[in-house]
Coordinates of C-alpha atoms in Angstrom, one line a residue:
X191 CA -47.5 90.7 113.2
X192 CA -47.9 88.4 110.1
X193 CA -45.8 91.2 108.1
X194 CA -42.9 91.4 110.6
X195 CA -42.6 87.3 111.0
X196 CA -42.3 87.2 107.7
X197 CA -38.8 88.6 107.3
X198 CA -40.5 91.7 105.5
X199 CA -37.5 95.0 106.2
X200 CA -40.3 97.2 108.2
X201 CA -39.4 100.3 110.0
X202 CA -41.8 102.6 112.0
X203 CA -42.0 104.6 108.0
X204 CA -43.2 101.2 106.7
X205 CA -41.7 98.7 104.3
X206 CA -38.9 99.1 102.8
X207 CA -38.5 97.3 99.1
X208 CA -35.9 95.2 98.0
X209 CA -33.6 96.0 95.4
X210 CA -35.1 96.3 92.1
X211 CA -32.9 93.5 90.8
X212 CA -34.9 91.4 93.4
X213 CA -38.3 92.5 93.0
X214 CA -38.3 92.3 89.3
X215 CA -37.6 88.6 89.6
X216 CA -40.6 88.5 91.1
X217 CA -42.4 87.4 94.6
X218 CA -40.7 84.5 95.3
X219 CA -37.4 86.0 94.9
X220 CA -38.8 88.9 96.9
X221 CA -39.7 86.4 99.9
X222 CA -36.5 84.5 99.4
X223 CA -34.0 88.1 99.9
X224 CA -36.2 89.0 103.0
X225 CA -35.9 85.7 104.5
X226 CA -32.1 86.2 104.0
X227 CA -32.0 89.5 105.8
X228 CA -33.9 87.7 108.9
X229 CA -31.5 84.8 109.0
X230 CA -28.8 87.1 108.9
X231 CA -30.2 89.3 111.7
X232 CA -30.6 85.9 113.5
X233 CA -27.2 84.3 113.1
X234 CA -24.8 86.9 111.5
X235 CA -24.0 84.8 108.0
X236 CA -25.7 86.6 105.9
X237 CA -25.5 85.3 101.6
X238 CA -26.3 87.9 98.5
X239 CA -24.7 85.6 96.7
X240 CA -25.6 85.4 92.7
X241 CA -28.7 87.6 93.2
X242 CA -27.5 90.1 90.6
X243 CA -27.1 93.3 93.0
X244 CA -25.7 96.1 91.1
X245 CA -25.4 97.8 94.3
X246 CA -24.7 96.7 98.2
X247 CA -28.8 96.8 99.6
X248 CA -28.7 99.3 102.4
X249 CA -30.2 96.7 104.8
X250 CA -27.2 95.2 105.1
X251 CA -25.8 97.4 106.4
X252 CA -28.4 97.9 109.7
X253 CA -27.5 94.4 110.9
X254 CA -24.4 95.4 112.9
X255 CA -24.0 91.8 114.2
X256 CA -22.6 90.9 110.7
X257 CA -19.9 88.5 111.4
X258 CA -19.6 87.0 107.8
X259 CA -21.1 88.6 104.5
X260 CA -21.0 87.1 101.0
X261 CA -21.9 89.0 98.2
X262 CA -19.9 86.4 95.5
X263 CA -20.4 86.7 92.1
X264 CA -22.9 90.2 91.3
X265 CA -22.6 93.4 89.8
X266 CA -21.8 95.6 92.1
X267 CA -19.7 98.7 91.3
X268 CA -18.8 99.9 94.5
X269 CA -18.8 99.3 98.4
X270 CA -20.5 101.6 100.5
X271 CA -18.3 103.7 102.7
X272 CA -21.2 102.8 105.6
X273 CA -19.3 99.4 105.2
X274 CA -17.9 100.6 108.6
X275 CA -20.7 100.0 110.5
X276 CA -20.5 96.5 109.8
X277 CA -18.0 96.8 113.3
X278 CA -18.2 92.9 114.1
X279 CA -17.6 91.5 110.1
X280 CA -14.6 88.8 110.3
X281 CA -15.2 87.5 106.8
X282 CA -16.7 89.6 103.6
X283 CA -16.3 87.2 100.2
X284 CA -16.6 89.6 97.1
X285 CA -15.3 86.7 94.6
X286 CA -16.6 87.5 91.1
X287 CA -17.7 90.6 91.6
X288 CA -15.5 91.6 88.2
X289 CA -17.2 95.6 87.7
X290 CA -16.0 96.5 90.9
X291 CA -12.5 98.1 91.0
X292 CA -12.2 99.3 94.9
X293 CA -12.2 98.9 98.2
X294 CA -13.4 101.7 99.9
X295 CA -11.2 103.4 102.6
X296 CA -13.6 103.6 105.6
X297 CA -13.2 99.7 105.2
X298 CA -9.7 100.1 107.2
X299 CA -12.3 100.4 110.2
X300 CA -13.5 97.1 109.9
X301 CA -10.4 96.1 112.4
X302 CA -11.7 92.5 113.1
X303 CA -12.1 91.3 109.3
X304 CA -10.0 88.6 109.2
X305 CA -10.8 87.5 106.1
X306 CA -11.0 89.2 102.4
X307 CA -12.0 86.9 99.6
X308 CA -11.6 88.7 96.3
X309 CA -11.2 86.1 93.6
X310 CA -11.9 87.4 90.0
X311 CA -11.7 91.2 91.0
X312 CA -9.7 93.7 89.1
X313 CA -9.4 96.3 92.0
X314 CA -7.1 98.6 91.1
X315 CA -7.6 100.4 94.9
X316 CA -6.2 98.8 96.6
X317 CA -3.4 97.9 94.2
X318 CA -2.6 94.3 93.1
X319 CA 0.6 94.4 95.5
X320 CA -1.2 95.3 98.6
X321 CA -4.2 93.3 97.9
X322 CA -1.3 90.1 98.2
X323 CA -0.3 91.0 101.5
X324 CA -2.4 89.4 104.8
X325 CA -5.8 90.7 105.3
X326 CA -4.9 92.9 108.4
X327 CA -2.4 95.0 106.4
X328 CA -4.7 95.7 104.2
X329 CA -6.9 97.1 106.4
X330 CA -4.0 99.1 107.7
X331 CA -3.4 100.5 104.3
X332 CA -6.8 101.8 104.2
X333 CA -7.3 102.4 107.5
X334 CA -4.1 105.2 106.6
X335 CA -5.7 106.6 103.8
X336 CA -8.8 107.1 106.0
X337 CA -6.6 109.0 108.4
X338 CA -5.4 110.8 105.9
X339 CA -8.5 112.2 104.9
X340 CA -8.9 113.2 108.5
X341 CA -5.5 115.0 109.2
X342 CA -4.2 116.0 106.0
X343 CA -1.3 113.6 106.5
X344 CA -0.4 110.3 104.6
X345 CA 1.7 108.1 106.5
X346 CA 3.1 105.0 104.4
X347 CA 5.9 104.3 106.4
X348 CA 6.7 101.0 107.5
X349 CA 3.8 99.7 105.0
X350 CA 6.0 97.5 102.5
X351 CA 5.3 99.1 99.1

């Protein structure tokens, strides 16, 4: 029981680690990242803020009650397309994260995001143009590539480009 208190990532396989970004900082970053992930699980916020993530942990991705995510200022190259499964995320803050150059499409799913902070990115997917235009239209741009994918058919009427 100590273990699972402890914000430790356990599944019935075991432990799961951190990323190596956070384990070679050492234990107390290591206990400081899992005790993120618990207060995330426990009230939705959850902060990877300045941690130096080259890549989104999977973790986050298992707490579906994600209703704000920060990830501010790391190295990350890419979002996962799993990114949908965060159903319930209304805010995702991705400001400083200058290596990374897209949004994923499967992020179109993410219908209540209301919020998109991408200050100091140089995403060149979505372009510069749509990435200007309220957050809900942006999901609707991806959310058509996304269908596209699906039926073979890109639709950008009525988009504003």
């Amino acid at each position: 029981a100590g273990v699972r208190a402890s914000g430790a990532d356990l599944d019935d396989s075991g432990p799961k680690l951190p990323p190596m970004e956070i384990v070679l900082r050492g234990e107390d970053a290591i206990v400081s990242y899992a005790g993120k992930l618990r207060d995330g699980k426990m009230t939705g916020k959850l902060d990877l803020g300045e941690l130096g993530l080259r890549n989104v942990p999977g973790a986050v991705m298992e707490i579906p009650t994600l209703t704000s995510l920060r990830l501010d200022n790391n190295k990350i190259r890419g979002i996962p397309d799993t990114i949908q499964q965060l159903e319930n995320l209304k805010t995702l803050s991705l400001n400083g994260c200058s290596r990374l150059t897209a949004l994923p499409i499967k992020m179109g799913r993410l219908t209540n995001l209301t919020r998109l902070q991408v200050d100091g990115v140089n995403l060149v997917t979505p372009p510069k143009v749509v990435m200007q235009w309220e957050v809900e239209d942006v999901m609707d741009y991806l959310a058509r590539f996304d269908e596209a994918e699906t039926l073979g058919i890109l639709d950008l009427v009525n988009v504003g480009l």
